[in-house]
Short mmCIF file of C-alpha atoms in Angstrom, two decimals:
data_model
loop_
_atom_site.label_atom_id
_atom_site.label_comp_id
_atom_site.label_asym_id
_atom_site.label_seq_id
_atom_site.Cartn_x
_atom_site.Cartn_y
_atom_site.Cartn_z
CA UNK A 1438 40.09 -39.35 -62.83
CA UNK A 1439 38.18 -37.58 -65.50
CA UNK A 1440 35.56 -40.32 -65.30
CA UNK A 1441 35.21 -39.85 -61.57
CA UNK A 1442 34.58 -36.15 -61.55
CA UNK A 1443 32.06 -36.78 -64.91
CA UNK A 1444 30.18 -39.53 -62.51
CA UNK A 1445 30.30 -36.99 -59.18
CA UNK A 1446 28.90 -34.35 -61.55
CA UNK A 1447 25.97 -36.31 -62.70
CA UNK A 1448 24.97 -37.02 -59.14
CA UNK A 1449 25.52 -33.35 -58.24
CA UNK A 1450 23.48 -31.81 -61.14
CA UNK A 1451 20.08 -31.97 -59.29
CA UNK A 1452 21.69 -30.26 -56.63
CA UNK A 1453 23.20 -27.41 -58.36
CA UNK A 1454 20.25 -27.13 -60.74
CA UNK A 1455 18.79 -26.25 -57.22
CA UNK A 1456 20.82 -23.89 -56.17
CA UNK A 1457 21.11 -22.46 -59.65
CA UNK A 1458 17.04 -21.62 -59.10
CA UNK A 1459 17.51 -20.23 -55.79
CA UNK A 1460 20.40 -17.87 -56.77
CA UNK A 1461 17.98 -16.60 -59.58
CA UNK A 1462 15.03 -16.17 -57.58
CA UNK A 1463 16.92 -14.26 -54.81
CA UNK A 1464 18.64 -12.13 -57.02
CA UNK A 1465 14.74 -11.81 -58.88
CA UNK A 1466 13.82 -10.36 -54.93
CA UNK A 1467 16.58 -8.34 -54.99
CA UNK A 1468 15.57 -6.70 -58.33
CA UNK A 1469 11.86 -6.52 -57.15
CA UNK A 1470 12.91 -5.07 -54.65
CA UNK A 1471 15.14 -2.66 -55.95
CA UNK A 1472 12.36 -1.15 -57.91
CA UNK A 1473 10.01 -1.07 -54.79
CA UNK A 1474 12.25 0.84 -53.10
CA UNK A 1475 13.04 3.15 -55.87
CA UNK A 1476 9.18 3.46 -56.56
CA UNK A 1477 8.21 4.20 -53.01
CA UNK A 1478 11.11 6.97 -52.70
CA UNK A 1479 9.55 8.73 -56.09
CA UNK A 1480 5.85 7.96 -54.95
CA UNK A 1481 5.11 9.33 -51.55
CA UNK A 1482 1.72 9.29 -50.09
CA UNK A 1483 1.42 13.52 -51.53
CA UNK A 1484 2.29 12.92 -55.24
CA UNK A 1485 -0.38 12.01 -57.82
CA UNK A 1486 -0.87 8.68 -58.86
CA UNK A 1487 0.73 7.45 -62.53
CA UNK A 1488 -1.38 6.17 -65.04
CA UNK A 1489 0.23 4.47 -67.66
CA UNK A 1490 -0.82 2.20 -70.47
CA UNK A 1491 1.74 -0.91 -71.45
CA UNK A 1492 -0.23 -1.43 -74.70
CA UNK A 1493 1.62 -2.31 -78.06
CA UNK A 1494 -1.49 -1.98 -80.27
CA UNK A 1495 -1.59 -0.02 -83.39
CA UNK A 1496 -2.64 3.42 -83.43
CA UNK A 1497 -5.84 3.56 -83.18
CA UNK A 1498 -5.09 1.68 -80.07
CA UNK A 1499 -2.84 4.17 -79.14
CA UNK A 1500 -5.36 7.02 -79.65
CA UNK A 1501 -7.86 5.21 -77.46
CA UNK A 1502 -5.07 4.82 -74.80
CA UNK A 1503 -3.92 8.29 -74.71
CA UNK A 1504 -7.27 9.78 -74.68
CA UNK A 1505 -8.68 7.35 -71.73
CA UNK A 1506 -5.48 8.52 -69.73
CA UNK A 1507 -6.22 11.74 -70.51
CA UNK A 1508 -9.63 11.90 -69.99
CA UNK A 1509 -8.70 10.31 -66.41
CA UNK A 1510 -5.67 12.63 -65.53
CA UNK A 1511 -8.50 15.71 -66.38
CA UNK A 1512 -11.35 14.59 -64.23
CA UNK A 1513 -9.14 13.34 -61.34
CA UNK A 1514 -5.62 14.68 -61.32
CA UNK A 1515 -3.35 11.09 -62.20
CA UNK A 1516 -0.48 11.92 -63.49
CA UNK A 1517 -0.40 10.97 -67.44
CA UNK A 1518 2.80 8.73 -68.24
CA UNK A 1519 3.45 7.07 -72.06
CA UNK A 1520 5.94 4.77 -73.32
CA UNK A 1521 8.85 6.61 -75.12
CA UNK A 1522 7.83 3.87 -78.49
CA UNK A 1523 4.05 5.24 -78.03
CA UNK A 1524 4.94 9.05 -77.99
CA UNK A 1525 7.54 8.61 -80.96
CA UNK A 1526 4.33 7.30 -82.84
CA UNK A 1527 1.63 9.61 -81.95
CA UNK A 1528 4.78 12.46 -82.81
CA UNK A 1529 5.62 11.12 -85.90
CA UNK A 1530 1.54 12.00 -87.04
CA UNK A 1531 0.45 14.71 -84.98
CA UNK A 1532 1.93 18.24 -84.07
CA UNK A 1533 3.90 17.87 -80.51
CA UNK A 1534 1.98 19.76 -77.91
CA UNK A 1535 4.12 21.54 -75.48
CA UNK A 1536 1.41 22.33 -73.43
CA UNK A 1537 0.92 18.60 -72.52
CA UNK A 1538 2.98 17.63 -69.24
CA UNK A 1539 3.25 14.06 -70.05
CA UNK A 1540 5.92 12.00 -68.32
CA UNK A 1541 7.83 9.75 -70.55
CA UNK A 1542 8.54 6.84 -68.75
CA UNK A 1543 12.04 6.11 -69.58
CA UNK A 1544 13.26 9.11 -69.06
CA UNK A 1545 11.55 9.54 -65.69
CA UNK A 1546 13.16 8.94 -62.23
CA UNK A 1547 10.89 5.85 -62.39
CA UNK A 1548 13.67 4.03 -64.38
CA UNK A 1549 16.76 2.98 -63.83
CA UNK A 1550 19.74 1.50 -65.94
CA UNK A 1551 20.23 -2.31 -65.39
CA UNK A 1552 22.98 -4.18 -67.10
CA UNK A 1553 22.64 -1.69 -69.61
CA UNK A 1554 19.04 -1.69 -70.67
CA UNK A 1555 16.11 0.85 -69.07
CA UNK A 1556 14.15 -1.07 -66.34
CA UNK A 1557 10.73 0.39 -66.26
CA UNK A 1558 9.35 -1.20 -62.93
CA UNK A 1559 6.56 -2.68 -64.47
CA UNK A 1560 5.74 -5.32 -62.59
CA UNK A 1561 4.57 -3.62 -59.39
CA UNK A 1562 2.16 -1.17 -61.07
CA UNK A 1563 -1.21 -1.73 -60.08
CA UNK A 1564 -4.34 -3.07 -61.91
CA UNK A 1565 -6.89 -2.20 -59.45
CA UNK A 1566 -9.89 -2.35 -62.11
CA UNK A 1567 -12.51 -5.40 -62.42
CA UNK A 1568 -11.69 -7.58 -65.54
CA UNK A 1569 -14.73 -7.97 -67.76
CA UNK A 1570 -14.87 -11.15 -69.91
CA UNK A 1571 -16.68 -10.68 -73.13
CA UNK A 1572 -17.07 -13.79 -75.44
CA UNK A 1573 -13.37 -14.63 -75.94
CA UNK A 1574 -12.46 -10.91 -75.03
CA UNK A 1575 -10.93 -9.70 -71.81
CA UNK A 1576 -10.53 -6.04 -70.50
CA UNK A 1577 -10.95 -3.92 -67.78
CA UNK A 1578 -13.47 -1.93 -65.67
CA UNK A 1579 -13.00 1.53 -64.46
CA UNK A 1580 -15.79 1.89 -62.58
CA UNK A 1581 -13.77 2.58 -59.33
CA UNK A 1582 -11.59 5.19 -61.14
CA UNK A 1583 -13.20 7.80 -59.15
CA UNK A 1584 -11.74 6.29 -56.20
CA UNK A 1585 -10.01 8.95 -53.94
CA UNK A 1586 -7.69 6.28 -52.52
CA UNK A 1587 -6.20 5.74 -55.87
CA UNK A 1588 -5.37 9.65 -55.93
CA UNK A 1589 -2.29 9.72 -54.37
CA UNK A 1590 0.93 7.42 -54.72
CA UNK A 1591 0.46 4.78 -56.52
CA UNK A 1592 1.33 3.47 -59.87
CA UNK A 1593 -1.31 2.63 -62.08
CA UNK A 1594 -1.32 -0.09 -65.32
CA UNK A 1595 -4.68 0.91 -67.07
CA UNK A 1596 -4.74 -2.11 -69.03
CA UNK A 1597 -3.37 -2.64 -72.83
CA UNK A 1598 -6.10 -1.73 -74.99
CA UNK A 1599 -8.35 0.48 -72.71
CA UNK A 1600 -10.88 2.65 -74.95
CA UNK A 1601 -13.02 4.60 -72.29
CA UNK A 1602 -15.61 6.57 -74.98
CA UNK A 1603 -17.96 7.67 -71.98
CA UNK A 1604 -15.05 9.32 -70.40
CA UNK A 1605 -12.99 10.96 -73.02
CA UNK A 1606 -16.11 12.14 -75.20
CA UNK A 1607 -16.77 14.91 -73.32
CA UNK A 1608 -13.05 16.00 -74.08
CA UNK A 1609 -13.29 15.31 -77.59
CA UNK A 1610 -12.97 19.28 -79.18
CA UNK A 1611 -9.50 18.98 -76.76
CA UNK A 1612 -8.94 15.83 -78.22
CA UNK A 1613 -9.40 16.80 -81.84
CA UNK A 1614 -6.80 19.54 -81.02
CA UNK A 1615 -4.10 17.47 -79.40
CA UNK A 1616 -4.49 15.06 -82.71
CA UNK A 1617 -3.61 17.66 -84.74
CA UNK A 1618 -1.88 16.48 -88.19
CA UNK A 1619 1.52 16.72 -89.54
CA UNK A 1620 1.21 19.44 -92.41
CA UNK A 1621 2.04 16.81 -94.90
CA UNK A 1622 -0.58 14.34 -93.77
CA UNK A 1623 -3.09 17.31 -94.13
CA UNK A 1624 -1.78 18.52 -97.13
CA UNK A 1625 -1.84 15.09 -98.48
CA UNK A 1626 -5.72 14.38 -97.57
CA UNK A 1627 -6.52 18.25 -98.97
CA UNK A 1628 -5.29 17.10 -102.26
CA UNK A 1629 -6.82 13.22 -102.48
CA UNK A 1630 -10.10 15.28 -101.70
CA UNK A 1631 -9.43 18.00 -104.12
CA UNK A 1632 -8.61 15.60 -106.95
CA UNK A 1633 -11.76 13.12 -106.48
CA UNK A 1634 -14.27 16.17 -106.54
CA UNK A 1635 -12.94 17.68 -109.62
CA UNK A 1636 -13.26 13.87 -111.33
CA UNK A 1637 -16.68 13.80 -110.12
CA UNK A 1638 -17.67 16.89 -111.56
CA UNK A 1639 -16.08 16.21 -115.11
CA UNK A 1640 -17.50 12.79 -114.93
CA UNK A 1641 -20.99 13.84 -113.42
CA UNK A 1642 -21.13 17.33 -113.88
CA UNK A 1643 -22.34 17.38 -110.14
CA UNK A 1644 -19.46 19.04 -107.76
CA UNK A 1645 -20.03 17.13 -104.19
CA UNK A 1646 -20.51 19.04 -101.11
CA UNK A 1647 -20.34 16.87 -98.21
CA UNK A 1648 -17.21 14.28 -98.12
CA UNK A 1649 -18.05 11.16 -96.36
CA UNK A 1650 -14.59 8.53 -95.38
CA UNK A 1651 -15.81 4.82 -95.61
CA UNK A 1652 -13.77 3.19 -93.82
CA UNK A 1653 -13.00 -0.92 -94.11
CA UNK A 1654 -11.46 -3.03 -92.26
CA UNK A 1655 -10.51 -6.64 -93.28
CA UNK A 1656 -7.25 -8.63 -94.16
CA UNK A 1657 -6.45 -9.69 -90.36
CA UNK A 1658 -9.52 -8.46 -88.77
CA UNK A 1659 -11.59 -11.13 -90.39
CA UNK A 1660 -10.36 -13.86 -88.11
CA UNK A 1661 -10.18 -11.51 -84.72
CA UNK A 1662 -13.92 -11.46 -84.94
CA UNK A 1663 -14.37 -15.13 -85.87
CA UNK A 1664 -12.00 -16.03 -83.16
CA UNK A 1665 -12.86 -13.59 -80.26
CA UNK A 1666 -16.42 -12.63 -81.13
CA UNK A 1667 -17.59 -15.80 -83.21
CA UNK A 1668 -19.24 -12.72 -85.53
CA UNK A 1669 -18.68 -12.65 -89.62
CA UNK A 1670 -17.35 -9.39 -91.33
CA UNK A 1671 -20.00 -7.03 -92.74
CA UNK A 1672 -21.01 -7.44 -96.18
CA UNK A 1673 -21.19 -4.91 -99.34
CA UNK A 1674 -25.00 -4.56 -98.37
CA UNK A 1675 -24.20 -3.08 -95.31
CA UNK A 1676 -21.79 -0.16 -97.08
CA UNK A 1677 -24.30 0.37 -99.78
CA UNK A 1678 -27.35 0.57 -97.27
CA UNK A 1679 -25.47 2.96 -95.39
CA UNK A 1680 -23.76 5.16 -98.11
CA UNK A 1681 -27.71 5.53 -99.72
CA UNK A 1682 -28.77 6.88 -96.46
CA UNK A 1683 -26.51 9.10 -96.31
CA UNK A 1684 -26.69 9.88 -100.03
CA UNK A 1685 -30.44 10.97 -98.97
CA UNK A 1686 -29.51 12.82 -96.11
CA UNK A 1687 -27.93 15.22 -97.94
CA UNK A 1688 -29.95 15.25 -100.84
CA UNK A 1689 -27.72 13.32 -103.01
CA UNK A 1690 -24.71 15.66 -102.34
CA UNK A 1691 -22.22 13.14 -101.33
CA UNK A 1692 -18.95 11.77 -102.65
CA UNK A 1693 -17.64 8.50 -100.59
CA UNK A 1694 -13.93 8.52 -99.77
CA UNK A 1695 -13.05 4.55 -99.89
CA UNK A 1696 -10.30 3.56 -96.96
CA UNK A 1697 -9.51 0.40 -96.80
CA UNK A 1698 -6.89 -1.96 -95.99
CA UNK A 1699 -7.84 -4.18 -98.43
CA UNK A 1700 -8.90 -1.56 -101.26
CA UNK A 1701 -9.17 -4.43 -103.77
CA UNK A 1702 -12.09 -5.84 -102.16
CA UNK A 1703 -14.14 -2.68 -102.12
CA UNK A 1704 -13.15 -1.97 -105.90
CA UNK A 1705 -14.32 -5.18 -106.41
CA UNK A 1706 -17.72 -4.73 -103.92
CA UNK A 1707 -18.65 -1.14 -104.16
CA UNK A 1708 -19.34 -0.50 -107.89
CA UNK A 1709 -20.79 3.51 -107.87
CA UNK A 1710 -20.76 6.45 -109.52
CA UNK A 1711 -20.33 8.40 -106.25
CA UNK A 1712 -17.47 6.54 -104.57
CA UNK A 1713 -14.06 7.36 -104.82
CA UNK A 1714 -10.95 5.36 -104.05
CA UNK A 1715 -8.90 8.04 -102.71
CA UNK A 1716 -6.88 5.42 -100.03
CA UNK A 1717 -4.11 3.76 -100.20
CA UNK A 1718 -3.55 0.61 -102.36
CA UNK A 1719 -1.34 -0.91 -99.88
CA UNK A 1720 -0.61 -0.08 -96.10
CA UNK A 1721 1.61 -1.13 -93.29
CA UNK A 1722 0.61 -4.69 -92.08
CA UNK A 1723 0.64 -5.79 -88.61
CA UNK A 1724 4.21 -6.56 -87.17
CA UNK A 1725 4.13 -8.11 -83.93
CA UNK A 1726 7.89 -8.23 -83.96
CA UNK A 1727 7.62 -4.52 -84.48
CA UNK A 1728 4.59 -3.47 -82.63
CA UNK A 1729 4.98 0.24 -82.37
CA UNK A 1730 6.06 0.48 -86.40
CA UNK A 1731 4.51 3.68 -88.30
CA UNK A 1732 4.35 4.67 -91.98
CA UNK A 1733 3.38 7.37 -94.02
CA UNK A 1734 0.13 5.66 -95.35
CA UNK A 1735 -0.94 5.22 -92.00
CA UNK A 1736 -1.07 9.08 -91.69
CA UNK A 1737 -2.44 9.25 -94.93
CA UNK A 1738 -5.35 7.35 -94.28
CA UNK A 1739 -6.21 8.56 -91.08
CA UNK A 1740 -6.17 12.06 -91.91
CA UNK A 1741 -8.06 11.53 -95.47
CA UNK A 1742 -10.56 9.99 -93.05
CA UNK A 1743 -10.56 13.08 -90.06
CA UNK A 1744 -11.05 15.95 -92.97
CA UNK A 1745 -13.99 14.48 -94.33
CA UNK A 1746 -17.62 15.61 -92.99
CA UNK A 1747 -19.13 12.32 -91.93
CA UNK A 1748 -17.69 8.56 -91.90
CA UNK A 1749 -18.58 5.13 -92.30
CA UNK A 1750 -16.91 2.68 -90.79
CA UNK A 1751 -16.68 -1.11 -90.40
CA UNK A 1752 -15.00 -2.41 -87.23
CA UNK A 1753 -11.60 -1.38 -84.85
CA UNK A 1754 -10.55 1.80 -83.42
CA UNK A 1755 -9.02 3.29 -86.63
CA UNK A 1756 -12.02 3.53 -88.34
CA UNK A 1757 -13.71 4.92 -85.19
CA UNK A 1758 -10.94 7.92 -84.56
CA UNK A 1759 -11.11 8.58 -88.21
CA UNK A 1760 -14.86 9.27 -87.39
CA UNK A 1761 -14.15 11.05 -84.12
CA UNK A 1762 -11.80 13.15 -85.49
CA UNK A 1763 -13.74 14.57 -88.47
CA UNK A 1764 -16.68 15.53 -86.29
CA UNK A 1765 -19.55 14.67 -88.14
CA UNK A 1766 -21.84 11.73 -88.16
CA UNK A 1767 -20.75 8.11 -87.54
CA UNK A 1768 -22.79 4.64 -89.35
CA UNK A 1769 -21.43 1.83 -88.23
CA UNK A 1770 -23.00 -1.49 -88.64
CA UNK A 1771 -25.68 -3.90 -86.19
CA UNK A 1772 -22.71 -6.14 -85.57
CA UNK A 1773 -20.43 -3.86 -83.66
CA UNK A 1774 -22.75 -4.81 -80.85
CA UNK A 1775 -21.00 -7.67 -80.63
CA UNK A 1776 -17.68 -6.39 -80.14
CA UNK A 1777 -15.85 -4.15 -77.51
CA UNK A 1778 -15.81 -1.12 -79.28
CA UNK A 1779 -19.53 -1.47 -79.73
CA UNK A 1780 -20.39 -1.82 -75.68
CA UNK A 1781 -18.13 1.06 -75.02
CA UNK A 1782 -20.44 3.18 -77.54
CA UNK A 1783 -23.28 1.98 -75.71
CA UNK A 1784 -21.93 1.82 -72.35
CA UNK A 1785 -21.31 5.56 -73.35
CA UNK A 1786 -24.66 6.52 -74.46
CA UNK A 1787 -24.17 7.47 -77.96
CA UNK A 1788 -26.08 5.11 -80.34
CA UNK A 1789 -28.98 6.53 -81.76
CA UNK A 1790 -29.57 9.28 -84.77
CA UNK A 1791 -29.78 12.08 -81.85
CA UNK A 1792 -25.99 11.96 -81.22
CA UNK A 1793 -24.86 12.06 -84.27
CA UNK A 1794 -24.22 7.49 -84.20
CA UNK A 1795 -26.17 5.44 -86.89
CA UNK A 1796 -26.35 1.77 -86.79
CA UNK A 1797 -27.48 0.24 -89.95
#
């Protein structure tokens, strides 16, 4: 008998694998359409649109995330939404703002509670932009941001990684607010900066004026750019070129703050009696299992970076808010051309010694 039912269940398999796949994909509609309907009922043709980024980049990524939302939500009224993962990050470095009305998603009407777990609706939010390949590189255009249809009920995916510096610049002195250190992260970079003046003036008898972070970025970042932008990693030339520039600048005034994520290297590559290895030795690597991780030596960096006067940086966002955030100039090297970061600094205008931008 047992036989039997074995031999009618091997003929019947195809069938129910059928069904099986039919059951799932109705109950898939059902879902989708769950979360249609509950998006429609909490987006009606008079509420802003939602602009959200999905991104689980690091937080320089984040930066450039929040500020391009922000920058947006400014200019044309969207409604500025995070990830509850990305606003635990950005809080665990930076004073909480009260004054910022950002949404959290999962805590928003936008979600509801599915077999336990928060359902955030995100496959029916828009991507409305133009994709823009770039070498091996793939990311968005904005260009139609500005679009008054877009105003008004809709929910809007701005990409993962989207680093808009033409839009947000103009709200950088709001920005630098907003990213406004934990005390201990400040106090932290106030003392690194306090300690590697007073060795430079009992070694040199010189006390430095003018601070300038040198930021450099290696370990994974080396194959990124050979793999996405078939482009090498700078060499020690380029640091030393642009560290005696700026050494002449300011009349021979300056003491280099070394950042690195692979501070080895640089001890190794940047032999000077005006540098100083104030970063730290070892920092949190990139966990793709835990995307939205965060560390103390993260903050450390980042801030040792943002309270110096000027900055020199290598490649990736980090570097780049370390810049933006302390104000002052920013060398960065030819190559960045080649990369995304460097287009957006174009695409934004700001290359050239009259704004402040230095390539070298």
């Amino acid at each position: 008998m047992s036989r039997v039912c074995n031999k009618e269940l091997v003929k019947m398999r195809p069938r129910l694998q059928n069904w099986a796949k039919r059951i799932g994909l109705f109950a898939g509609l059902l879902l989708a359409t769950h979360y249609m309907v509950i998006l429609k009922t909490y987006l009606p043709g008079n509420k802003r649109s939602l602009m959200c980024s999905f991104g689980e980049g690091r937080l320089g990524n984040q930066l450039s995330a929040f500020a391009t939302i922000f920058a947006y939500s400014q200019q044309y009224g969207y409604t500025h939404v995070m990830l509850a993962a990305q606003a635990k990050m950005l809080n665990y470095y930076f004073e909480p703002k009260e004054a910022l009305s950002i949404e959290i998603l999962e805590t928003s009407d936008l979600c509801v509670d599915v077999f336990g777990r928060s359902a955030q609706c995100r496959g029916i939010w828009q991507l409305p932009w133009t994709e823009v390949r770039f070498q091996n590189d793939r990311f968005y255009n904005y260009s139609n941001v500005d679009d008054q249809s877009l105003f008004y009920g809709h929910a809007l995916n701005i990409g993962d990684y989207p680093n808009q510096i033409k839009s947000f610049y103009k709200f950088l002195p709001a920005l630098q607010s907003i990213f406004s250190f934990r005390p201990r992260f400040q106090q932290h970079a106030q003392a690194k900066l306090h300690e590697a003046a007073n060795f430079h003036q009992d070694a040199l008898g010189v006390r430095p004026s003018v601070f300038v972070g040198v930021h450099i970025r290696r370990t994974d970042y080396q194959k990124h750019l050979k793999n996405i932008y078939k482009i090498e990693q700078v060499s020690r030339s380029y640091f030393h070129r642009a560290m005696d520039m700026l050494q002449a600048k300011h009349r021979n005034t300056a003491l280099f703050i070394i950042v690195s994520d692979d501070l080895e290297w640089a001890k190794d590559q940047l032999i000077r009696n005006d540098v100083a290895f104030a970063g730290n030795t070892k920092v949190l690597p990139k966990d793709v299992k835990h995307p939205f991780s965060y560390s103390d030596d993260i903050g450390q960096d980042l801030a040792l970076l943002a309270s110096c006067n000027h900055t020199i940086m290598s490649f990736g966002t980090f570097g780049l808010w370390g810049g933006l955030l302390s104000g002052g100039d920013i060398v960065l090297p030819k190559q960045i051309l080649g990369v995304k970061e460097g287009l957006e600094l174009k695409e934004a205008g700001l290359l050239g010694p009259s704004t402040g931008f230095y390539l070298v």
